[in-house]
Amino acid sequence: MCGIVGYIGFRDAYPVLIKGLHRLEYRGYDSAGCALVSRTSELNVYKAKGKVSDLERATQGKDITGSLGIAHTRWATHGAPSEVNAHPHISKSGNITLVHNGIIENYATLRVQLEKRGFVFKSQTDTEVLVQLIEFQKELRHCDLAEAVRRSLHLVIGAYAIAVIDKENPTQLVAARKASPLAIGIGEDYKEFFLASDASPIAEYTNQIVYLNDDEVAVVERGKNLHVMNLYGEDKEAEVKEVDVDLSMLDKGGFPHFMLKEIFDQPNVLRDCMRGRIINNVYSSESGQAHEPTLDVVLSAVKDHRRELLRARRIVIVSCGTSWHAGLIGKQLIEHFCQIPTEVAYASEFRYADPVVEQDDVVIAISQSGETADTLAAIQLAKEKGAFVYGIVNAVGSSIARNTDTGTYIHVGPEIGVASTKAFTGQVTVLTLFALALGMYKGTVDQQEYQDVLEELTNIPNKIQEVLKQNDKIQELSKKYTNSSNFLYLGRGFNYPVALEGALKLKEISYIHAEGYPAAEMKHGPIALIDKDMPVVFLTNHHRRYQKVISNLQEVISRHGQILAIIHEGDDQVKQMVETYIEVPQTLSCLAPLISVIPLQLLSYHIAVARGLNVDQPRNLAKSVTVE
Ligand code: M6R
């Protein structure tokens, strides 16, 4: 996790670094720091425990001049959040300073070796080892910074994205990556360069971006070209990509929190997600004659790779957290429309489970950030075992997008709030399109159902908008739960993963213990938890076996559970059974998650706000989990 930023060029580095850190604060926010080589060639390092704003306060009145600098916002792995553990870390001589995102796994061994050579450590971090090691290599080999970095990285086991500067050579910035993301923005005429963990801090200065690959070192010289090499010093071509980030998506747009903005973004971003992918066909491909318009899915990755996909005797979905919940919905969609057995694995378990993966298996990796370390490792393993890997990713150009064989972007724009909202609905939308497209090629989709689902999918953004109109009502209703300490979320079929997602949203931002459960499993144990003080969110909407769900609801009512039912419009039966309910528009059963998750997102948001918590930056969490 952690976010790193760097700048070298002609303007003052400090404002670029600070603004960049604010943009990356979603990656970690327990301490922050920056290092600047000043106009008088001093190396000034400032650190603060807490947020980037605390760092800004710490630098007030200090020398923040200089057009070379690096900065960091931290999510602690080794060593508690504190000023001393905050980055940048400085070498023994005080010349070299470094910021790091990742984990140096063999840091303890390296530290002992360096201590024997007289290096003294101030922090408990793994990162400080790396900066000392670089200095040691530089002294030992009488080489420049880039070579010292390269040599040091040969000795390191682990994951890193680093930016390093040397006071003795203030015209140079060295960066490297392995398994942690690093983007380099190239300013006009190569007069300036921007470094960051993702493109968001760079986007307002340039759209010319190079994403470093694993085991690459970049040397950026003021006013010169960008030089990329591998760990053996061999030149590598820097592939420059044009990356356009919608800057308006990077601010709150008048909402008090990113999470609320992103919940409200959903109608529009889902339209973007479907744009060009659901088309109106008015001409028959056979006769060329016009006919009644029909809808069709166009997913180029499915079309271009249908041979590999149709060969699949099994699909395995790998992902984490919310993306894993989307995967559970994907399984039901793929099995229904494509008749292909599908498994869903936690990427963190899959990677170490010695899974049976065969050559004809297809692995689908789902990730909002495209940088989740466990998912990346699962992809690597699947590829080694010969599987064809399909990515469903939001962050354009991210590591997962680049490491999969093909894939589909969900195109919902940057998601900043730590609690994933619009990415979930984007993932479910793309999974629906994927299942329909593949099912069509396979001949397992009923034509009428294909048309019905596509038509209803195009109505979903308007229906979400209808749910969002109930925001005030949900806020009012949430007051009842401010002091609750436990919650149950129950659903069946397509709504079971939504129950899991609702519980996760509540846990992560309001710190209330919550569990999602398949409603019919209650009677096998958890029903013992039900009493008048236990809030139970019951998803009764749109189930194919509606009466079965009603029986489960009845079981909870009989035990006096405090029910909040999510019901579909006009469901008078449930209205007569429960006091508290939220009505959502009717839709098809397989699309229900796209609608039923919205009130759950709003509910957890309002409960967390009422509890006075930091919704966008909940404790202990980070948006992008780039460590395992
Ligand atoms: O970026 P990814 O989709 O790979 O992230 C996976 C999880 O870390 C993520 O969904 C996490 O669970 C969210 N905080 C949930 O809101």
XYZ file of C-alpha atoms and ligand atoms in Angstrom:
644
model
C 0.000 0.000 0.000
C 1.500 3.465 0.674
C 1.677 6.119 -1.989
C 4.843 7.613 -3.402
C 5.386 10.755 -5.441
C 8.474 12.290 -6.987
C 9.285 15.356 -9.055
C 12.300 16.643 -10.944
C 12.121 19.616 -13.279
C 11.932 23.386 -13.286
C 9.023 24.207 -10.988
C 8.884 24.049 -7.181
C 8.580 20.403 -6.242
C 6.786 20.880 -2.922
C 3.295 21.823 -4.216
C 3.454 18.998 -6.778
C 4.411 16.517 -4.065
C 1.777 17.641 -1.572
C -1.020 17.663 -4.109
C 0.124 14.243 -5.288
C 0.121 12.897 -1.735
C -3.442 14.130 -1.235
C -4.438 12.233 -4.367
C -2.710 9.092 -3.092
C -3.898 9.354 0.485
C -6.433 6.625 -0.231
C -3.473 4.215 -0.294
C -2.455 4.864 3.291
C -2.708 7.708 5.725
C -0.999 6.992 9.022
C 2.022 9.227 8.426
C 3.537 11.252 5.621
C 6.814 12.851 4.652
C 8.801 14.526 1.928
C 12.430 15.220 1.026
C 13.541 18.209 -1.041
C 16.905 19.255 -2.370
C 16.726 22.983 -1.721
C 17.921 25.895 -3.864
C 21.023 25.963 -1.692
C 21.576 22.210 -2.253
C 20.543 21.226 1.264
C 18.575 18.017 1.720
C 15.497 18.890 3.784
C 13.406 16.016 5.091
C 10.069 16.639 6.826
C 7.810 14.037 8.388
C 4.629 13.909 10.407
C 2.521 11.251 12.044
C -1.018 11.399 10.694
C -2.406 12.757 7.464
C -0.856 14.771 4.652
C -2.432 17.867 6.221
C -0.331 17.171 9.330
C 2.757 17.133 7.124
C 1.707 20.469 5.631
C 1.453 21.898 9.148
C 4.870 20.461 10.002
C 6.479 22.238 7.044
C 5.061 25.656 7.843
C 7.821 28.227 8.025
C 10.429 25.721 6.862
C 12.562 25.736 3.714
C 10.422 24.028 1.099
C 12.323 25.303 -1.925
C 13.809 23.086 -4.596
C 12.791 21.454 -7.825
C 13.776 17.907 -6.902
C 11.862 15.960 -4.314
C 10.191 12.749 -3.227
C 7.267 12.173 -0.880
C 5.301 9.392 0.766
C 2.029 8.643 2.482
C 2.229 5.524 4.615
C 0.192 2.474 5.503
C 2.279 0.834 8.206
C 3.569 -2.690 7.724
C 6.847 -2.819 9.699
C 6.892 -0.444 12.651
C 3.972 1.462 14.134
C 2.823 4.754 12.616
C 5.216 7.376 13.981
C 7.393 10.216 12.804
C 10.536 8.094 12.942
C 8.979 5.286 10.909
C 7.548 7.680 8.341
C 9.303 7.928 4.968
C 11.532 9.272 3.431
C 14.299 7.312 5.117
C 17.819 8.713 5.062
C 21.169 6.961 4.692
C 23.945 7.086 7.271
C 25.797 9.928 5.552
C 22.582 11.935 5.202
C 23.045 12.148 1.429
C 20.686 9.529 0.091
C 16.989 9.468 0.815
C 14.306 7.067 -0.316
C 10.550 6.442 -0.339
C 9.168 2.926 -0.711
C 5.880 1.160 -1.289
C 6.026 -2.588 -0.669
C 7.757 -4.961 1.722
C 11.403 -5.998 1.884
C 10.966 -9.546 3.121
C 14.624 -10.253 3.957
C 15.125 -6.931 5.739
C 16.043 -8.527 9.059
C 18.997 -10.454 7.556
C 20.157 -7.418 5.607
C 19.885 -5.242 8.680
C 22.098 -7.551 10.750
C 24.721 -7.559 7.969
C 24.658 -3.779 7.694
C 24.811 -3.299 11.465
C 27.969 -5.383 11.501
C 29.428 -2.860 9.050
C 28.596 0.042 11.340
C 25.235 1.155 10.013
C 22.925 2.398 12.754
C 19.168 2.196 12.310
C 16.696 4.696 13.657
C 13.379 3.144 12.635
C 11.711 -0.248 12.818
C 10.948 -0.251 9.112
C 12.073 -2.604 6.372
C 12.623 0.434 4.149
C 15.479 1.958 6.118
C 17.492 -1.179 5.321
C 17.203 -0.435 1.630
C 18.483 3.123 1.816
C 21.453 2.029 3.917
C 22.139 -0.838 1.537
C 22.193 1.576 -1.401
C 24.682 3.782 0.389
C 26.809 0.762 1.271
C 26.856 -0.390 -2.382
C 27.692 3.124 -3.559
C 30.688 3.327 -1.217
C 31.799 -0.228 -1.910
C 31.714 0.050 -5.678
C 32.478 3.755 -6.047
C 29.546 3.932 -8.428
C 26.719 6.350 -9.110
C 23.294 6.194 -7.490
C 21.621 4.248 -10.315
C 24.179 1.486 -10.192
C 24.070 1.352 -6.404
C 20.281 0.990 -6.576
C 20.521 -1.722 -9.207
C 23.143 -3.670 -7.240
C 21.167 -3.363 -4.022
C 17.995 -4.657 -5.610
C 19.785 -7.886 -6.515
C 20.123 -8.501 -2.782
C 16.552 -7.724 -1.906
C 13.651 -10.183 -1.683
C 10.218 -8.671 -1.703
C 8.085 -6.057 -3.364
C 8.978 -2.455 -4.005
C 8.284 0.720 -5.853
C 10.988 3.179 -4.825
C 12.116 6.689 -5.600
C 15.631 7.677 -4.483
C 17.586 10.914 -4.562
C 21.172 11.718 -3.759
C 22.083 15.178 -2.494
C 25.442 14.805 -4.196
C 23.773 14.571 -7.594
C 20.702 16.835 -7.543
C 20.069 16.496 -11.272
C 18.965 12.895 -10.987
C 16.103 10.850 -9.586
C 16.239 7.040 -9.604
C 13.196 4.799 -9.404
C 12.565 1.071 -9.552
C 9.730 -1.379 -9.274
C 8.922 -4.966 -8.496
C 5.339 -6.012 -7.778
C 4.304 -2.529 -6.629
C 3.049 0.019 -9.143
C 5.046 2.970 -10.411
C 4.110 5.452 -13.113
C 6.415 8.092 -14.608
C 4.885 11.133 -16.288
C 6.930 12.884 -18.959
C 6.500 16.650 -19.101
C 6.727 18.775 -22.226
C 10.033 18.416 -24.086
C 11.368 16.209 -21.277
C 11.880 19.306 -19.128
C 10.223 17.728 -16.120
C 9.231 14.288 -14.821
C 6.600 13.180 -12.326
C 6.630 9.898 -10.461
C 3.716 8.358 -8.626
C 2.064 5.154 -7.483
C -0.722 5.795 -9.965
C -1.524 8.318 -12.654
C -3.770 10.542 -10.510
C -1.005 12.866 -9.176
C 0.443 13.158 -12.686
C -2.700 13.658 -14.760
C -2.952 17.423 -14.515
C 0.594 17.949 -15.791
C 0.898 15.398 -18.582
C -0.892 12.444 -20.149
C 2.376 10.859 -21.399
C 2.988 8.043 -18.963
C 5.422 5.162 -18.682
C 4.477 2.308 -16.360
C 7.627 0.616 -15.131
C 7.669 -3.161 -15.383
C 8.934 -5.508 -12.708
C 12.707 -5.496 -12.230
C 13.174 -2.231 -14.087
C 15.158 0.753 -12.896
C 14.482 4.220 -14.298
C 16.967 7.058 -14.234
C 15.409 10.448 -14.730
C 17.801 13.312 -15.429
C 16.664 16.903 -15.437
C 16.233 18.068 -19.010
C 17.355 14.733 -20.463
C 15.584 11.630 -21.634
C 14.204 8.904 -19.418
C 16.541 5.937 -19.228
C 15.061 2.554 -18.301
C 17.178 -0.560 -17.699
C 16.790 -3.961 -16.119
C 18.568 -5.091 -12.985
C 21.546 -6.176 -15.105
C 21.979 -2.702 -16.537
C 20.645 -3.621 -19.983
C 18.638 -0.908 -21.703
C 14.877 -1.398 -21.888
C 12.453 0.448 -24.056
C 10.207 2.820 -22.136
C 6.747 2.394 -23.618
C 4.975 5.753 -23.411
C 1.191 5.487 -23.030
C -1.347 8.245 -23.412
C -3.413 8.093 -20.228
C -6.306 10.468 -19.813
C -7.729 10.760 -16.320
C -10.950 12.711 -15.823
C -9.752 15.237 -13.227
C -13.295 16.080 -12.105
C -13.487 12.484 -10.843
C -10.591 13.198 -8.495
C -12.482 15.661 -6.324
C -15.599 15.367 -4.224
C -17.789 17.383 -6.566
C -19.689 19.051 -3.709
C -20.332 15.855 -1.744
C -19.058 15.668 1.855
C -17.210 12.411 1.148
C -15.823 10.547 -1.853
C -17.842 7.509 -0.851
C -21.146 9.372 -1.120
C -20.085 10.943 -4.413
C -19.123 7.558 -5.777
C -22.441 6.033 -4.675
C -24.219 8.852 -6.520
C -21.875 8.461 -9.532
C -23.290 5.009 -10.213
C -26.059 5.806 -12.725
C -23.653 7.783 -14.905
C -20.635 5.545 -14.653
C -22.684 2.444 -15.386
C -23.899 4.169 -18.547
C -20.203 4.738 -19.378
C -19.444 1.122 -18.553
C -22.104 -0.104 -21.005
C -21.478 2.544 -23.679
C -20.591 0.928 -26.994
C -20.939 -2.509 -25.449
C -24.701 -2.894 -25.871
C -25.669 -2.029 -29.402
C -28.913 -1.792 -31.290
C -28.902 -4.115 -34.283
C -31.288 -3.115 -37.012
C -29.776 -5.051 -39.905
C -29.607 -8.788 -40.273
C -26.024 -9.903 -40.760
C -27.195 -12.582 -43.190
C -29.516 -10.679 -45.541
C -28.338 -7.131 -44.837
C -32.065 -6.242 -44.589
C -33.432 -3.998 -41.850
C -35.489 -5.782 -39.182
C -36.978 -5.100 -35.762
C -34.149 -3.671 -33.611
C -32.507 -6.221 -31.351
C -29.827 -5.676 -28.743
C -26.399 -7.201 -28.847
C -23.336 -7.329 -26.600
C -20.023 -6.233 -28.062
C -17.094 -7.165 -25.849
C -14.036 -7.176 -28.057
C -11.979 -9.275 -25.632
C -14.615 -12.038 -25.650
C -14.962 -11.835 -29.430
C -11.209 -11.898 -30.077
C -10.529 -14.695 -27.611
C -13.669 -16.770 -27.966
C -11.584 -19.766 -29.003
C -9.681 -19.832 -25.672
C -12.827 -19.006 -23.711
C -15.029 -21.608 -25.383
C -12.410 -24.264 -24.755
C -12.839 -23.764 -21.007
C -14.144 -26.755 -19.166
C -13.986 -24.707 -16.000
C -13.666 -21.060 -15.024
C -11.986 -19.947 -11.819
C -12.582 -16.408 -10.580
C -9.857 -14.960 -8.327
C -10.259 -11.712 -6.401
C -10.429 -10.159 -2.934
C -12.946 -8.261 -0.804
C -15.699 -6.547 -2.719
C -14.306 -7.846 -6.001
C -14.676 -11.357 -4.583
C -18.338 -10.643 -3.868
C -18.769 -9.522 -7.476
C -17.080 -12.804 -8.444
C -19.745 -14.779 -6.539
C -22.373 -13.070 -8.676
C -20.241 -13.713 -11.770
C -20.242 -17.440 -10.971
C -24.034 -17.545 -10.976
C -24.215 -15.532 -14.201
C -21.627 -17.660 -16.027
C -23.119 -20.948 -14.889
C -26.600 -19.791 -15.889
C -25.799 -18.258 -19.267
C -22.758 -20.293 -20.350
C -23.232 -23.601 -18.552
C -19.555 -23.626 -17.604
C -18.701 -24.823 -14.067
C -17.278 -21.812 -12.254
C -15.424 -21.536 -8.956
C -14.663 -18.412 -6.990
C -11.457 -18.298 -4.950
C -9.993 -15.732 -2.597
C -6.811 -14.779 -4.426
C -4.911 -14.880 -1.126
C -5.908 -18.531 -0.614
C -5.611 -19.602 -4.242
C -1.996 -18.480 -4.515
C -0.822 -20.835 -1.756
C -3.369 -23.628 -2.096
C -1.517 -25.603 -4.748
C -4.681 -25.356 -6.861
C -5.404 -27.748 -9.690
C -5.353 -25.539 -12.777
C -5.428 -27.162 -16.179
C -4.405 -25.862 -19.581
C -7.979 -25.398 -20.740
C -9.046 -23.539 -17.618
C -9.883 -19.877 -17.819
C -9.077 -17.702 -14.833
C -10.924 -14.419 -14.411
C -9.177 -11.895 -12.170
C -11.376 -9.094 -10.835
C -9.850 -5.994 -9.292
C -10.791 -2.358 -8.959
C -7.268 -1.067 -8.360
C -5.547 -3.582 -10.607
C -2.735 -3.628 -8.046
C -3.883 -6.063 -5.360
C -0.809 -8.149 -4.556
C -2.689 -11.373 -3.842
C -4.656 -11.160 -7.085
C -1.488 -10.443 -9.050
C 0.202 -13.470 -7.508
C -2.831 -15.649 -8.292
C -2.668 -14.501 -11.932
C 1.007 -15.333 -12.089
C 0.375 -18.810 -10.729
C -2.538 -19.421 -13.097
C -0.395 -18.373 -16.051
C 2.465 -20.623 -14.979
C 0.010 -23.505 -14.925
C -1.074 -22.681 -18.458
C -4.476 -21.092 -17.840
C -5.811 -18.290 -20.019
C -6.304 -15.236 -17.803
C -9.026 -12.623 -18.334
C -8.961 -9.398 -16.299
C -11.927 -7.315 -15.162
C -10.243 -4.175 -13.908
C -11.033 -0.522 -13.284
C -7.619 1.199 -13.162
C -6.443 1.628 -16.734
C -2.843 0.545 -17.302
C -2.594 -1.072 -13.863
C -0.442 -4.124 -13.177
C -3.331 -6.595 -13.371
C -4.557 -5.079 -16.624
C -1.075 -5.501 -18.045
C -0.472 -8.992 -16.681
C -3.633 -10.689 -17.923
C -3.977 -12.220 -21.398
C -6.938 -10.023 -22.211
C -9.803 -8.362 -20.403
C -12.444 -5.712 -20.062
C -12.176 -2.436 -18.204
C -15.194 -1.508 -16.107
C -14.664 2.200 -16.878
C -16.309 3.632 -13.754
C -13.615 6.271 -13.201
C -11.213 6.558 -10.256
C -12.636 5.211 -7.016
C -11.107 7.108 -4.104
C -13.247 6.147 -1.082
C -11.710 3.118 0.596
C -15.089 1.396 0.649
C -15.697 0.123 -2.844
C -19.091 1.085 -4.273
C -19.230 1.992 -7.955
C -16.528 -0.557 -8.766
C -18.800 -3.317 -7.447
C -21.714 -2.370 -9.691
C -19.290 -1.862 -12.616
C -17.823 -5.329 -12.065
C -21.259 -6.944 -11.893
C -22.282 -5.113 -15.073
C -19.208 -6.324 -16.966
C -19.642 -9.864 -15.632
C -23.225 -9.823 -16.929
C -22.055 -8.674 -20.360
C -19.271 -11.254 -20.329
C -21.645 -14.114 -19.472
C -24.163 -13.029 -22.103
C -21.520 -12.610 -24.808
C -19.855 -15.934 -24.095
C -23.200 -17.677 -23.716
C -24.203 -16.416 -27.158
C -21.044 -17.801 -28.743
C -21.576 -21.061 -26.894
C -25.236 -21.236 -27.859
C -26.377 -21.707 -24.283
C -28.375 -18.480 -23.903
C -32.037 -18.367 -24.654
C -32.536 -15.630 -27.312
C -35.500 -14.083 -25.534
C -33.737 -14.039 -22.181
C -30.671 -12.472 -23.844
C -32.828 -9.648 -25.194
C -34.703 -9.210 -21.917
C -31.546 -9.030 -19.812
C -29.860 -6.561 -22.169
C -32.903 -4.352 -22.316
C -33.261 -4.368 -18.546
C -29.531 -3.700 -18.117
C -29.935 -0.455 -20.041
C -32.712 0.524 -17.582
C -30.592 -0.148 -14.505
C -28.949 3.329 -14.283
C -32.403 4.980 -14.114
C -33.557 2.508 -11.532
C -30.465 3.164 -9.396
C -31.313 6.852 -9.670
C -34.745 6.043 -8.225
C -33.135 4.328 -5.235
C -30.776 7.274 -4.709
C -33.805 9.552 -4.325
C -34.450 7.740 -1.049
C -31.137 8.926 0.399
C -32.830 11.196 2.981
C -35.171 8.445 4.076
C -32.245 6.028 4.466
C -30.290 8.631 6.434
C -33.244 9.062 8.801
C -33.669 5.343 9.149
C -29.964 4.791 9.833
C -30.225 6.806 13.086
C -31.919 3.830 14.650
C -28.720 1.813 14.254
C -26.033 4.266 15.340
C -25.380 2.404 18.570
C -25.858 -1.147 17.342
C -22.909 -3.428 17.804
C -23.922 -6.357 15.586
C -25.764 -6.778 12.305
C -26.906 -9.663 10.154
C -27.437 -9.407 6.411
C -29.470 -12.156 4.782
C -30.177 -12.940 1.155
C -30.488 -15.870 -1.222
C -29.334 -16.594 -4.760
C -28.104 -13.451 -6.504
C -28.782 -11.495 -3.321
C -26.559 -13.644 -1.110
C -23.305 -11.974 -2.309
C -25.082 -8.632 -1.817
C -25.696 -9.608 1.806
C -21.951 -10.267 2.149
C -21.170 -6.949 0.489
C -23.609 -5.040 2.730
C -21.966 -6.563 5.806
C -18.457 -5.738 4.543
C -19.424 -2.111 3.855
C -20.779 -1.727 7.374
C -17.774 -3.384 9.027
C -15.124 -1.425 7.224
C -16.466 2.072 7.687
C -18.584 1.940 10.851
C -16.588 -0.713 12.765
C -19.820 -2.537 13.615
C -19.549 -6.288 13.527
C -21.699 -7.583 10.688
C -22.155 -10.910 8.972
C -23.688 -11.812 5.657
C -25.417 -15.155 5.456
C -27.491 -17.165 2.988
C -30.967 -16.717 4.497
C -31.837 -20.419 4.473
C -28.617 -21.352 6.293
C -29.755 -19.426 9.366
C -31.563 -22.375 10.804
C -28.305 -24.337 10.908
C -26.862 -22.222 13.680
C -26.835 -18.429 13.383
C -30.554 -18.170 14.116
C -29.495 -18.546 17.755
C -28.157 -14.977 17.527
C -31.545 -13.474 16.785
C -33.269 -11.477 19.489
C -34.992 -8.117 19.678
C -31.680 -6.243 19.713
C -30.242 -7.847 16.588
C -30.720 -5.740 13.431
C -31.288 -8.003 10.439
C -31.129 -6.588 6.929
C -33.217 -8.958 4.834
C -33.011 -8.878 1.040
C -36.334 -10.230 -0.121
C -36.435 -8.538 -3.517
C -36.492 -10.288 -6.862
C -35.922 -13.848 -5.940
C -36.949 -16.633 -8.266
C -38.059 -18.627 -5.221
C -39.720 -15.674 -3.561
C -41.969 -17.745 -1.266
C -38.934 -19.602 0.101
C -37.345 -16.261 1.020
C -40.578 -15.207 2.728
C -40.480 -18.374 4.851
C -36.928 -17.487 5.956
C -38.118 -13.988 6.783
C -40.929 -15.455 8.839
C -38.399 -17.477 10.825
C -36.572 -14.303 11.838
C -39.816 -12.443 12.623
C -40.870 -15.285 14.926
C -37.659 -14.736 16.907
C -38.314 -10.969 17.174
C -35.331 -9.901 15.050
C -35.186 -6.166 14.311
C -35.821 -6.405 10.554
C -34.976 -3.920 7.839
C -36.258 -5.452 4.614
C -35.144 -4.498 1.131
C -38.258 -5.168 -0.919
C -39.251 -4.637 -4.527
C -41.911 -2.075 -5.366
C -45.443 -3.238 -4.723
C -44.451 -6.120 -2.452
C -47.470 -5.827 -0.168
C -46.854 -9.196 1.392
C -43.586 -8.141 3.067
C -44.953 -4.672 3.838
C -47.552 -6.338 6.003
C -44.962 -8.467 7.741
C -42.344 -5.885 8.745
C -42.340 -2.337 10.064
C -39.154 -1.118 8.432
C -38.440 -1.531 4.754
C -36.847 0.177 1.768
C -38.615 -0.237 -1.553
C -36.498 -0.610 -4.692
C -37.661 -0.795 -8.335
C -38.558 -4.139 -9.877
C -35.942 -5.818 -12.017
C -34.860 -9.261 -13.201
C -33.549 -11.646 -10.615
C -30.052 -11.836 -12.166
C -29.749 -8.029 -12.129
C -31.080 -7.606 -8.584
C -27.589 -7.067 -7.061
C -27.176 -3.869 -9.070
C -30.244 -2.437 -7.371
C -30.261 -4.037 -3.926
C -26.687 -3.061 -3.083
C -27.475 0.678 -3.357
C -29.558 1.039 -0.148
C -26.948 -1.038 1.692
C -24.151 1.282 0.564
C -26.170 4.304 1.720
C -27.110 2.669 4.998
C -23.511 1.900 5.961
C -22.432 5.378 4.845
C -25.002 7.155 7.041
C -24.400 4.921 10.062
C -20.652 5.629 9.850
C -21.203 9.385 9.486
C -23.612 9.379 12.441
C -20.937 7.612 14.492
C -18.546 10.437 13.621
C -16.142 8.235 11.686
C -13.843 9.009 8.790
C -15.773 7.353 6.003
C -13.218 7.793 3.240
C -10.248 6.751 5.310
C -11.363 4.126 7.816
C -8.857 2.946 10.389
C -6.321 0.267 9.478
C -7.397 0.134 5.831
C -5.981 1.264 2.521
C -7.580 1.412 -0.868
C -4.984 -0.508 -2.739
C -3.647 -3.584 -0.972
C -0.253 -3.972 -2.596
C 1.188 -6.137 0.165
C 0.219 -9.713 0.876
O -8.632 -3.256 -5.895
P -9.254 -4.575 -5.630
O -10.627 -4.697 -6.197
O -8.400 -5.725 -6.035
O -9.389 -4.627 -4.044
C -9.896 -5.736 -3.381
C -10.223 -5.406 -1.946
O -9.087 -4.969 -1.269
C -11.311 -4.337 -1.853
O -12.459 -4.688 -2.538
C -11.654 -4.060 -0.380
O -12.268 -5.179 0.183
C -12.544 -2.822 -0.258
N -12.098 -1.988 0.819
C -13.968 -3.141 -0.012
O -14.758 -2.009 0.121
